[in-house]
Coordinates of C-alpha atoms in Angstrom, one line a residue:
Chain A
M82 CA 159.5 73.9 64.7
S83 CA 158.7 70.4 63.3
V84 CA 161.9 70.0 61.5
S85 CA 163.7 70.6 64.9
I86 CA 161.4 68.2 66.7
S87 CA 161.8 65.6 64.1
I88 CA 165.7 65.7 64.0
K89 CA 165.7 65.5 67.7
E90 CA 163.4 62.4 67.7
Y91 CA 165.8 61.1 64.8
L92 CA 168.7 61.6 67.0
K93 CA 167.3 59.9 70.1
T94 CA 166.1 56.8 68.1
V95 CA 169.8 56.5 66.9
T96 CA 171.2 57.2 70.1
A97 CA 169.2 54.4 71.6
E98 CA 170.0 51.9 69.0
V99 CA 173.9 52.7 69.0
E100 CA 173.8 52.4 72.8
E101 CA 172.2 49.0 72.7
A102 CA 174.7 48.0 70.1
L103 CA 177.6 49.4 72.3
R104 CA 176.3 47.6 75.3
D105 CA 177.3 44.2 73.4
S106 CA 180.8 45.4 72.5
F107 CA 182.7 43.1 74.7
P108 CA 180.6 40.0 75.1
V109 CA 181.8 37.6 77.9
E110 CA 183.3 34.9 75.5
L111 CA 185.8 37.4 74.4
G112 CA 187.3 36.9 78.0
V113 CA 188.2 40.8 78.8
P114 CA 189.5 41.2 82.3
A115 CA 186.4 42.5 84.5
T116 CA 188.2 45.7 85.4
L117 CA 189.5 46.6 82.0
R118 CA 186.0 45.8 80.4
D119 CA 184.5 48.1 83.2
A120 CA 186.8 50.8 82.4
M121 CA 185.9 50.9 78.8
M122 CA 182.1 50.6 79.2
Y123 CA 182.2 53.3 82.1
S124 CA 183.2 55.6 79.3
L125 CA 181.5 54.1 76.3
E126 CA 178.3 54.4 78.3
A127 CA 178.9 57.9 79.6
G128 CA 176.4 59.4 77.3
G129 CA 177.2 62.3 74.7
K130 CA 175.6 63.4 71.5
R131 CA 176.4 60.2 69.6
L132 CA 176.9 62.7 66.7
R133 CA 179.5 60.7 64.8
P134 CA 177.4 57.4 64.8
A135 CA 174.4 59.5 63.6
L136 CA 176.4 61.1 61.0
L137 CA 177.3 57.7 59.7
L138 CA 174.0 56.0 59.7
S139 CA 172.5 59.4 58.1
A140 CA 175.3 59.3 55.4
A141 CA 174.4 55.7 54.7
E142 CA 170.7 56.3 54.4
A143 CA 171.6 59.5 52.3
V144 CA 173.3 57.5 49.7
H145 CA 171.3 54.6 49.8
G146 CA 167.8 56.2 50.2
S147 CA 166.4 53.4 52.6
K148 CA 166.5 52.3 56.1
P149 CA 167.5 48.7 56.0
L150 CA 171.0 49.6 55.7
R151 CA 171.2 50.9 59.6
Q152 CA 172.0 47.1 60.4
A153 CA 175.1 46.8 58.4
A154 CA 176.3 50.1 59.3
M155 CA 175.8 49.8 62.8
P156 CA 179.2 47.9 63.8
V157 CA 181.0 50.8 62.0
A158 CA 178.9 53.3 63.9
C159 CA 179.8 51.6 67.1
A160 CA 183.7 51.6 65.7
V161 CA 183.5 55.7 65.4
E162 CA 182.1 55.9 69.0
M163 CA 184.8 53.5 70.3
I164 CA 187.5 55.9 68.7
H165 CA 185.9 59.1 69.9
T166 CA 185.6 57.6 73.3
Y167 CA 189.1 56.5 73.5
S168 CA 190.1 59.7 72.4
L169 CA 188.5 61.7 75.2
I170 CA 190.1 59.0 77.8
H171 CA 193.5 59.7 76.6
D172 CA 193.0 63.6 76.2
D173 CA 191.7 63.7 79.8
L174 CA 194.8 62.2 81.2
P175 CA 197.1 64.1 83.6
A176 CA 199.8 64.3 81.0
M177 CA 197.4 65.9 78.5
D178 CA 194.6 68.0 79.4
N179 CA 194.3 66.8 83.0
D180 CA 190.5 66.9 83.3
D181 CA 188.6 65.5 86.4
F182 CA 185.4 65.7 85.1
R183 CA 183.7 64.9 81.7
R184 CA 179.9 65.4 81.1
G185 CA 179.5 65.8 84.7
K186 CA 181.2 62.5 85.8
P187 CA 184.5 61.9 87.0
T188 CA 187.1 61.1 84.2
N189 CA 188.4 57.5 83.3
H190 CA 191.5 57.9 85.4
K191 CA 189.9 59.5 88.3
V192 CA 187.8 56.4 88.7
F193 CA 190.1 53.6 87.4
G194 CA 193.6 55.1 87.8
E195 CA 196.0 56.3 85.1
A196 CA 197.3 53.1 83.9
M197 CA 193.8 51.3 83.6
A198 CA 192.7 54.6 81.7
I199 CA 195.6 54.2 79.2
L200 CA 194.8 50.6 78.6
A201 CA 191.1 51.3 78.3
G202 CA 191.7 53.8 75.6
D203 CA 194.2 51.3 73.8
G204 CA 191.5 48.6 74.3
L205 CA 188.7 50.7 72.5
L206 CA 191.1 51.9 70.0
T207 CA 192.2 48.5 69.0
H208 CA 188.6 47.1 69.2
A209 CA 187.2 49.5 66.8
F210 CA 189.0 47.7 64.0
Y211 CA 187.3 44.4 65.2
A212 CA 183.8 46.3 65.1
V213 CA 184.6 47.6 61.4
A214 CA 185.5 44.1 60.3
Q215 CA 182.3 42.7 61.6
A216 CA 180.1 44.7 59.0
A217 CA 181.4 42.2 56.6
K218 CA 179.2 39.5 58.1
L219 CA 176.2 41.7 57.6
G220 CA 176.6 41.8 53.7
V221 CA 178.8 44.7 53.3
P222 CA 181.6 43.7 50.5
A223 CA 185.0 42.7 51.9
E224 CA 186.7 45.5 49.6
T225 CA 184.5 48.1 50.9
V226 CA 185.0 47.0 54.7
L227 CA 188.7 47.4 54.0
A228 CA 188.4 50.6 52.5
I229 CA 186.5 51.8 55.7
S230 CA 189.1 50.2 57.9
S231 CA 192.0 52.0 56.0
D232 CA 190.2 55.4 56.2
L233 CA 189.6 55.0 59.8
A234 CA 193.3 54.3 60.4
L235 CA 194.4 57.3 58.3
L236 CA 191.7 59.7 59.7
A237 CA 191.9 58.8 63.4
G238 CA 195.6 58.2 63.4
A239 CA 198.8 60.1 63.2
P240 CA 197.9 61.8 59.8
G241 CA 194.5 62.8 61.1
M242 CA 192.8 63.2 64.7
V243 CA 196.0 61.9 66.7
G244 CA 198.1 64.3 64.6
G245 CA 195.5 67.1 65.5
Q246 CA 196.0 66.3 69.0
A247 CA 199.8 66.3 68.8
A248 CA 199.7 69.7 67.0
D249 CA 197.3 71.3 69.5
I250 CA 199.8 70.2 72.4
L251 CA 202.8 71.3 70.3
G252 CA 201.2 74.5 69.7
E253 CA 199.8 75.4 73.0
Q254 CA 199.4 79.3 73.7
G255 CA 201.9 79.8 70.9
I256 CA 199.1 79.7 68.3
T257 CA 198.7 83.1 66.7
S258 CA 196.8 82.6 63.5
L259 CA 193.6 81.4 62.2
A260 CA 195.4 79.1 59.9
E261 CA 196.9 77.2 62.7
L262 CA 193.9 76.9 64.8
E263 CA 192.0 75.9 61.6
Y264 CA 194.8 73.2 60.9
I265 CA 194.4 71.7 64.5
H266 CA 190.4 71.7 64.4
L267 CA 190.1 70.1 60.9
R268 CA 192.3 67.2 62.3
K269 CA 191.1 67.0 65.9
T270 CA 187.3 67.4 65.0
S271 CA 186.6 67.3 61.4
D272 CA 188.5 64.1 60.3
L273 CA 186.6 61.9 62.5
M274 CA 183.3 63.6 61.1
V275 CA 184.8 63.0 57.6
F276 CA 185.4 59.3 58.4
S277 CA 181.8 58.8 59.5
V278 CA 180.1 60.4 56.8
T279 CA 182.6 58.7 54.3
A280 CA 182.1 55.2 56.0
G281 CA 178.3 55.6 56.0
A282 CA 178.4 56.7 52.2
R283 CA 180.4 53.6 51.5
V284 CA 178.0 51.2 53.0
G285 CA 175.3 53.0 51.0
G286 CA 177.4 52.3 47.8
A287 CA 178.4 55.6 47.1
S288 CA 180.4 56.8 44.0
Q289 CA 183.9 58.7 44.1
T290 CA 181.9 61.9 43.6
Q291 CA 179.4 61.5 46.5
L292 CA 182.3 60.3 48.8
A293 CA 184.0 63.6 48.0
A294 CA 181.0 65.7 48.5
V295 CA 180.0 64.2 51.9
G296 CA 183.7 64.4 53.0
E297 CA 183.7 68.2 52.2
F298 CA 180.3 68.5 54.2
A299 CA 181.8 67.0 57.2
R300 CA 184.9 69.0 57.0
K301 CA 183.1 72.3 57.0
L302 CA 180.5 70.8 59.6
G303 CA 183.4 69.7 61.9
L304 CA 184.9 73.4 61.8
A305 CA 181.5 74.8 62.4
F306 CA 181.1 72.5 65.2
Q307 CA 184.3 73.5 67.1
V308 CA 183.9 77.2 66.5
Q309 CA 180.3 76.8 68.1
D310 CA 181.9 74.9 70.9
D311 CA 184.4 77.9 71.4
I312 CA 181.5 80.1 71.6
L313 CA 179.4 78.1 73.9
D314 CA 182.3 78.0 76.3
V315 CA 181.9 81.8 76.8
T316 CA 178.1 82.1 76.4
G317 CA 176.9 78.8 77.4
D318 CA 174.8 77.6 80.5
E319 CA 177.2 75.6 82.7
A320 CA 174.2 73.1 83.7
K321 CA 173.6 72.3 80.1
L322 CA 177.2 72.2 79.1
G323 CA 178.2 69.8 81.9
K324 CA 181.5 71.8 82.5
P325 CA 182.3 75.4 83.6
V326 CA 182.1 78.3 81.3
N327 CA 185.1 80.2 80.2
S328 CA 187.0 77.0 81.0
D329 CA 189.1 78.1 77.8
V330 CA 189.8 81.5 78.9
D331 CA 190.9 80.0 82.4
Q332 CA 193.1 77.5 80.7
Q333 CA 194.5 80.3 78.4
K334 CA 193.4 78.4 75.2
V335 CA 193.5 80.2 72.0
T336 CA 189.9 79.9 70.5
Y337 CA 188.0 81.6 67.9
P338 CA 186.2 84.2 70.0
Y339 CA 189.6 84.9 71.2
L340 CA 191.2 85.5 67.7
I341 CA 188.1 87.1 66.0
G342 CA 185.5 87.8 68.8
L343 CA 182.2 86.5 69.4
E344 CA 180.3 88.2 66.6
E345 CA 182.6 87.0 63.9
S346 CA 182.8 83.5 65.3
A347 CA 178.9 83.4 65.1
A348 CA 178.8 84.5 61.6
L349 CA 181.7 82.0 60.8
V350 CA 179.5 79.2 62.1
Q351 CA 176.8 80.2 59.8
R352 CA 178.8 80.3 56.7
L353 CA 180.6 77.2 57.4
T354 CA 177.2 75.5 58.0
L355 CA 176.1 76.8 54.6
E356 CA 179.1 75.6 52.7
A357 CA 178.8 72.3 54.3
K358 CA 175.1 72.1 52.9
D359 CA 176.2 73.4 49.6
A360 CA 178.8 70.8 49.3
L361 CA 176.0 68.0 49.9
N362 CA 173.9 69.6 47.4
R363 CA 176.3 68.8 44.5
A364 CA 176.4 65.2 45.7
N365 CA 173.3 64.0 43.8
L366 CA 172.2 62.0 47.0
A367 CA 168.9 60.0 47.3
A368 CA 168.1 61.7 50.4
S369 CA 170.0 64.2 52.0
E370 CA 167.5 65.8 54.7
R371 CA 168.8 64.1 57.6
L372 CA 172.4 65.3 57.0
I373 CA 170.9 68.8 56.4
D374 CA 169.0 68.7 59.4
I375 CA 172.0 67.5 61.5
A376 CA 173.9 70.6 60.3
D377 CA 171.3 73.0 61.3
Y378 CA 170.8 71.3 64.6
L379 CA 174.4 71.6 65.5
M380 CA 174.6 75.5 64.4
R381 CA 171.5 76.0 66.9
R382 CA 172.5 73.8 69.6
D383 CA 173.1 75.3 73.3
H384 CA 175.5 72.7 74.6
Chain B
M54 CA 226.7 24.8 64.3
S55 CA 225.9 25.9 60.6
V56 CA 222.1 25.8 61.5
S57 CA 222.7 28.5 64.1
I58 CA 224.6 30.7 61.8
S59 CA 222.1 30.5 58.9
I60 CA 219.3 31.2 61.2
K61 CA 221.0 34.5 62.5
E62 CA 221.9 35.1 58.8
Y63 CA 218.2 34.7 58.2
L64 CA 217.3 36.9 60.9
K65 CA 219.8 39.5 60.1
T66 CA 218.4 39.7 56.3
V67 CA 214.5 39.8 57.6
T68 CA 215.7 42.7 60.2
A69 CA 217.2 44.6 57.5
E70 CA 214.3 44.3 55.1
V71 CA 211.6 45.2 57.6
E72 CA 213.6 47.9 59.0
E73 CA 213.9 49.1 55.4
A74 CA 209.8 48.9 55.0
L75 CA 209.4 50.5 58.6
R76 CA 211.5 53.7 57.5
D77 CA 208.7 54.3 54.9
S78 CA 205.8 54.1 57.3
F79 CA 205.0 57.7 57.4
P80 CA 205.9 59.3 53.9
V81 CA 205.8 63.0 53.8
E82 CA 202.4 63.2 51.8
L83 CA 200.6 61.9 54.9
G84 CA 201.4 65.1 56.5
V85 CA 202.1 63.8 59.9
P86 CA 203.3 66.8 62.4
A87 CA 207.0 66.5 62.5
T88 CA 207.5 66.0 66.2
L89 CA 204.8 63.2 66.4
R90 CA 206.5 61.6 63.5
D91 CA 209.9 61.9 65.2
A92 CA 208.4 60.4 68.3
M93 CA 207.1 57.4 66.5
M94 CA 210.2 56.8 64.4
Y95 CA 212.3 57.1 67.5
S96 CA 210.9 53.9 69.0
L97 CA 210.2 52.1 65.8
E98 CA 213.9 52.4 64.7
A99 CA 215.1 51.6 68.2
G100 CA 216.3 48.1 67.1
G101 CA 215.1 45.0 68.9
K102 CA 214.9 41.4 67.5
R103 CA 212.2 42.0 64.9
L104 CA 211.1 38.6 66.1
R105 CA 207.4 39.1 65.3
P106 CA 207.9 40.1 61.8
A107 CA 210.3 37.4 61.5
L108 CA 207.8 35.0 62.8
L109 CA 205.3 36.4 60.3
L110 CA 207.5 36.2 57.2
S111 CA 208.6 32.6 58.1
A112 CA 205.0 31.4 58.6
A113 CA 204.2 32.8 55.2
E114 CA 206.9 30.9 53.7
A115 CA 206.4 27.7 55.7
V116 CA 202.9 27.4 54.4
H117 CA 203.5 28.5 50.7
G118 CA 206.9 27.0 50.5
S119 CA 208.6 30.0 48.4
K120 CA 210.1 33.3 48.7
P121 CA 208.0 35.8 46.6
L122 CA 205.5 36.1 49.3
R123 CA 207.7 38.1 51.4
Q124 CA 206.7 41.2 49.5
A125 CA 203.0 40.9 50.1
A126 CA 203.4 39.9 53.6
M127 CA 205.9 42.7 54.5
P128 CA 202.9 45.4 55.3
V129 CA 201.6 43.2 57.7
A130 CA 205.0 42.4 59.2
C131 CA 205.5 46.1 59.7
A132 CA 202.1 46.4 61.5
V133 CA 203.0 43.8 64.1
E134 CA 206.0 45.7 64.7
M135 CA 204.3 49.0 65.1
I136 CA 201.8 47.2 67.6
H137 CA 204.6 45.8 69.3
T138 CA 206.6 49.2 69.5
Y139 CA 203.5 51.1 70.5
S140 CA 203.0 48.4 73.6
L141 CA 206.5 48.9 74.7
I142 CA 206.0 52.9 74.7
H143 CA 202.8 52.8 76.8
D144 CA 204.2 50.2 79.1
D145 CA 207.2 52.2 80.0
L146 CA 205.1 55.4 80.9
P147 CA 205.5 56.6 84.3
A148 CA 201.7 55.3 85.1
M149 CA 202.6 52.0 84.0
D150 CA 206.2 50.3 84.5
N151 CA 208.0 53.9 84.7
D152 CA 210.9 52.7 83.0
D153 CA 213.4 55.2 82.0
F154 CA 215.6 53.1 79.7
R155 CA 214.7 50.4 76.8
R156 CA 217.5 48.8 74.9
G157 CA 220.0 51.1 76.4
K158 CA 218.3 54.1 75.1
P159 CA 216.2 56.5 77.0
T160 CA 212.4 55.8 77.0
N161 CA 209.9 57.7 74.6
H162 CA 208.6 59.9 77.3
K163 CA 211.8 60.5 78.7
V164 CA 212.9 62.2 75.2
F165 CA 209.5 63.5 74.0
G166 CA 207.5 64.1 77.3
E167 CA 204.5 62.1 78.4
A168 CA 202.0 63.4 76.4
M169 CA 203.8 63.1 73.1
A170 CA 204.5 59.4 74.1
I171 CA 200.9 58.6 74.8
L172 CA 200.2 60.1 71.2
A173 CA 203.2 58.4 69.5
G174 CA 201.7 55.0 70.9
D175 CA 198.1 55.9 69.8
G176 CA 199.5 56.9 66.4
L177 CA 201.6 53.5 66.0
L178 CA 198.7 51.4 67.0
T179 CA 196.3 53.0 64.6
H180 CA 198.7 53.0 61.7
A181 CA 199.2 49.4 62.0
F182 CA 195.6 48.8 60.6
Y183 CA 196.5 50.9 57.7
A184 CA 199.7 48.9 57.0
V185 CA 197.4 45.6 57.1
A186 CA 195.1 47.2 54.7
Q187 CA 198.0 47.8 52.3
A188 CA 198.5 44.1 51.9
A189 CA 195.4 44.1 49.4
K190 CA 197.5 46.4 47.1
L191 CA 200.1 43.6 46.8
G192 CA 197.8 40.7 45.7
V193 CA 196.5 39.4 49.0
P194 CA 192.6 38.8 48.6
A195 CA 190.5 41.5 50.6
E196 CA 188.7 38.6 52.5
T197 CA 192.2 37.3 53.6
V198 CA 193.1 41.0 54.6
L199 CA 190.0 41.5 56.5
A200 CA 190.7 38.1 58.5
I201 CA 194.2 39.3 59.4
S202 CA 192.8 42.9 60.6
S203 CA 190.2 41.3 62.7
D204 CA 192.8 38.8 64.3
L205 CA 194.9 41.7 64.8
A206 CA 192.2 43.7 66.8
L207 CA 191.3 40.9 69.0
L208 CA 194.8 39.3 69.8
A209 CA 196.4 42.9 70.3
G210 CA 193.4 44.4 72.1
A211 CA 191.5 44.1 75.2
P212 CA 190.6 40.2 74.5
G213 CA 194.3 39.8 74.1
M214 CA 197.6 41.8 74.5
V215 CA 195.9 44.9 76.2
G216 CA 194.1 42.5 78.4
G217 CA 197.3 40.7 79.3
Q218 CA 198.7 44.1 80.4
A219 CA 195.8 45.0 82.6
A220 CA 195.9 41.6 84.1
D221 CA 199.4 42.2 85.0
I222 CA 198.8 45.6 86.6
L223 CA 195.8 44.3 88.5
G224 CA 197.6 41.2 89.8
E225 CA 200.8 43.0 90.6
Q226 CA 202.7 41.3 93.4
G227 CA 199.3 39.5 94.4
I228 CA 200.1 36.8 91.9
T229 CA 200.4 33.4 93.6
S230 CA 199.9 30.6 91.2
L231 CA 201.8 29.4 87.8
A232 CA 198.2 29.6 86.3
E233 CA 197.7 33.3 86.9
L234 CA 201.4 34.0 85.8
E235 CA 200.6 31.8 82.7
Y236 CA 197.5 33.6 81.9
I237 CA 199.1 37.0 81.9
H238 CA 202.0 35.8 79.6
L239 CA 199.8 34.0 77.2
R240 CA 198.1 37.3 76.8
K241 CA 200.9 39.8 76.9
T242 CA 203.4 37.9 74.9
S243 CA 201.9 34.7 73.0
D244 CA 198.9 36.6 71.6
L245 CA 200.9 38.6 69.4
M246 CA 203.2 36.0 68.2
V247 CA 200.0 33.8 67.3
F248 CA 198.8 36.6 65.5
S249 CA 202.1 36.6 63.7
V250 CA 202.4 33.3 62.5
T251 CA 198.6 33.3 62.0
A252 CA 198.7 36.3 59.8
G253 CA 201.9 35.1 57.7
A254 CA 200.1 31.7 57.3
R255 CA 197.0 33.4 56.0
V256 CA 198.9 35.4 53.3
G257 CA 200.6 31.9 52.5
G258 CA 196.9 30.7 51.9
A259 CA 196.8 28.3 55.0
S260 CA 194.0 25.9 55.8
Q261 CA 192.1 26.0 58.8
T262 CA 194.1 23.1 60.3
Q263 CA 197.3 24.9 59.4
L264 CA 196.1 28.0 60.9
A265 CA 195.4 26.1 64.3
A266 CA 198.8 24.1 64.2
V267 CA 200.9 27.4 63.8
G268 CA 198.8 29.2 66.5
E269 CA 199.7 26.5 68.9
F270 CA 203.2 26.5 68.0
A271 CA 203.2 30.5 68.7
R272 CA 201.3 30.1 71.8
K273 CA 203.9 27.6 73.2
L274 CA 206.7 29.6 72.0
G275 CA 205.5 32.8 73.4
L276 CA 205.4 31.1 76.8
A277 CA 208.8 29.6 76.4
F278 CA 210.1 33.1 75.4
Q279 CA 208.9 34.6 78.5
V280 CA 210.2 32.1 80.9
Q281 CA 213.7 32.2 79.3
D282 CA 213.3 36.3 79.7
D283 CA 212.6 35.8 83.4
I284 CA 215.7 33.4 83.5
L285 CA 218.0 35.8 81.9
D286 CA 216.9 38.5 84.2
V287 CA 218.4 36.5 86.7
T288 CA 221.5 34.9 84.9
G289 CA 222.2 37.1 82.0
D290 CA 224.9 39.6 81.2
E291 CA 223.7 43.2 81.7
A292 CA 225.8 44.3 78.4
K293 CA 224.1 42.0 76.3
L294 CA 220.4 42.5 77.9
G295 CA 220.8 46.3 77.6
K296 CA 219.1 46.5 81.1
P297 CA 220.3 45.7 84.8
V298 CA 219.9 42.0 85.6
N299 CA 217.9 41.2 88.7
S300 CA 215.4 44.0 87.8
D301 CA 212.5 41.5 88.2
V302 CA 213.8 41.0 91.8
D303 CA 214.2 44.7 92.6
Q304 CA 210.8 45.5 91.3
Q305 CA 209.3 42.5 93.3
K306 CA 207.9 41.1 90.2
V307 CA 206.4 37.5 90.5
T308 CA 208.2 35.4 88.0
Y309 CA 208.8 31.8 87.0
P310 CA 212.1 31.4 88.7
Y311 CA 210.6 33.1 92.0
L312 CA 207.8 30.6 91.7
I313 CA 209.4 27.2 90.7
G314 CA 213.1 28.1 90.7
L315 CA 215.8 28.4 88.0
E316 CA 216.1 24.7 87.2
E317 CA 212.7 24.0 86.7
S318 CA 212.2 27.1 84.9
A319 CA 214.8 25.9 82.5
A320 CA 213.3 22.6 82.1
L321 CA 210.0 24.2 81.1
V322 CA 211.7 26.3 78.4
Q323 CA 213.0 23.1 76.9
R324 CA 209.5 21.4 77.4
L325 CA 207.5 24.2 75.6
T326 CA 209.7 24.5 72.9
L327 CA 209.5 20.7 72.3
E328 CA 205.6 21.2 72.2
A329 CA 205.7 24.2 70.1
K330 CA 207.8 22.2 67.4
D331 CA 205.5 19.2 67.9
A332 CA 202.3 21.2 66.9
L333 CA 204.3 22.4 63.9
N334 CA 204.8 19.0 62.6
R335 CA 201.2 18.3 62.7
A336 CA 200.6 21.3 60.4
N337 CA 201.8 19.5 57.3
L338 CA 203.6 22.6 56.2
A339 CA 205.7 23.0 53.0
A340 CA 208.8 24.3 54.7
S341 CA 208.6 24.4 58.4
E342 CA 212.4 24.7 59.0
R343 CA 212.8 28.2 59.7
L344 CA 210.0 28.4 62.3
I345 CA 211.7 25.5 64.0
D346 CA 215.3 27.3 63.7
I347 CA 213.6 30.2 65.3
A348 CA 212.1 28.3 68.4
D349 CA 215.7 26.6 68.8
Y350 CA 217.2 29.9 68.3
L351 CA 215.1 31.6 71.0
M352 CA 215.5 28.8 73.5
R353 CA 219.5 29.1 73.3
R354 CA 219.5 33.0 73.3
D355 CA 221.4 34.8 76.0
H356 CA 219.6 38.4 75.7

C-alpha cells in the first residue's frame, strides 16, 4: 500500500530529525556531570517509535498546512520525548515494574544503578521544560509557549500521566471493570498524546475548536494504542516486540483481552481509531492526512 | 535584638502565607488520585523553614520596594517549595540516602511505600512548572514567566540541583578537596537559592545587573548555609535539629568540618555571609534589608 509506505517514510524522516535534535539536548556548556549525562542519553537514544514527537509535528503541520513550522516545534517535540523517556526509566525501577530489559536493552538502573536512574529520570523531566521554553527563541509567541508549558505540567503530572501510573499501582490486580482500566490508560497513555497534538496545534496557531478536536483525536488514539498493546502482548512476535509475549499474563496484569477477550479487543481498536478520525474531521484542519495516516498505521502495527 | 525578632516575625508571616497557598496546590477539580495527593501533601505540609519562598518573596520586594507583589510572586514561591520538597523525597529513598526520618517524621516512602514516593516526587516536580505558569494570570508578563520557568529547569535540573545530587553520589567518600565539595554544594544547595532570588527579582522587574547581583548573593548564601549545616551536625542540639547529631560522621560523609576543622568552618560561614551581603550592596536595590536580615539570621541559626 502506497499510503502505508509513505507514512513509514514520513515517520523515518521525523525520527531521524528528532533524534538529531535530541543528541544536542545537553551541550557541554551546561556542565552536566558526565555520568548523569550518559545515563540520560542512554535512555533518550534507546530508540522507540518517537510516536509522540511525530504526533506533535504532524499536528503542527495539520493546523498550519505547511512544513517550515517543524523547526519551531522541534524543541517541544524533544520535550515530549524527554518526558516519555523519564517515565519509562522510573516505571522500570525495582520499586515500580522492576523490568530488566526495555527495547531489548538493559534498563537504565541495570546499567547505571538505581540512584543514578532516579536522577536521570528527574533530570530528563526537568529539562523537558527547558526545551519547551526554547520554542520562544524560534518565533513561537511567549503566551503560546507558556500555554504549552502549563499543558505539559498538567497532562504529564499528578493530574495526568503520573496520576495514571499511581492509579495503576494502587489498583494492581484489583481492577475489575473496564471503566477502571480505561481511566488508567487515559492518563498513562492518552494524556501525553493529547499533550503532543495540542502542543503541535498550538505552535501551528490552532483555534480553541481545533485544540479540542485534536485533543479528542489523541484521547481515542491513546486508548486504541493501549488496547492494541495488550493484544500484541498475547499475539505478537517476540523478536519484533523486543520483549517476551504473554508478559502481562505472567505478571497477572488486568488487560483488555483479559476482560473482554481478543476478538472484542480487536473490534474496540477499530472503533476507537474510527472515532479518533471522526474527531479530526470536525476540526476543519488545513491538512489532516498525516494524523489520519498515523492512526491507521498504529492500528495495523505488529509491534 | 529587635532586628532579629522582626526577621523572625517576617519569616513566620511568610511561612503562614506560603503554607496557605501550598494547601491549595491540588484542588479537587484537577482529579489527582487521592493516595498520590496525600503522599504529595504529606511532604509538602511537613514544615521546614520555607526559606526558599522567603528568599523569593524578599527578593521581589527588594527590587520593587513595595508589598503588593507578594500575591503575584506567590505561585512561584510555591513552585520552589514543591521542587525543594520533591528533592527531599527522592533523596531520602533507599536507593539514595536511605533516610527513615525527616524533620522528626517518617520519610515519604516509609509511609506511602517506595513506588508512591517516587511518583509523589515526580508529581511535585512536574506541578512546580504549572505553578510557575500561574503567575501569568496575576499580572506577570508572559516573557518574564517564561524566563522564570527556563531558569527553574536549568537550576533545578541536570545542570543544577539534580547534577549536584548526582555528583554527590558519584563522589561519595572519594571527595578529597574543598573544590569538589564546593562544586557539589553550589549545585545541591546554592542553585535553588539562586533560582529563588532571581525569580523574585524578575517578578519585581529587576535589571540584568540586579539579577546578577542577587544571584551572587544567593550563591554565597547557599554555600554559607551548607557549611553551617555541616557545623550544626557536629555541635547542634538533636531536639532542635530533628535528627541525630554526628549523622555525617556516622555516615562517613565528607564535610567542611572534616576537611578544614570546626573553627575554620565557622570563619568561612562569616566570610561567605559578608561576601553575600557585599554582592547585594552592589545591586542598587530599592530595599535590601529583608535579604540582609535573612543572611544574618541563617548565619546565627542553631537548627
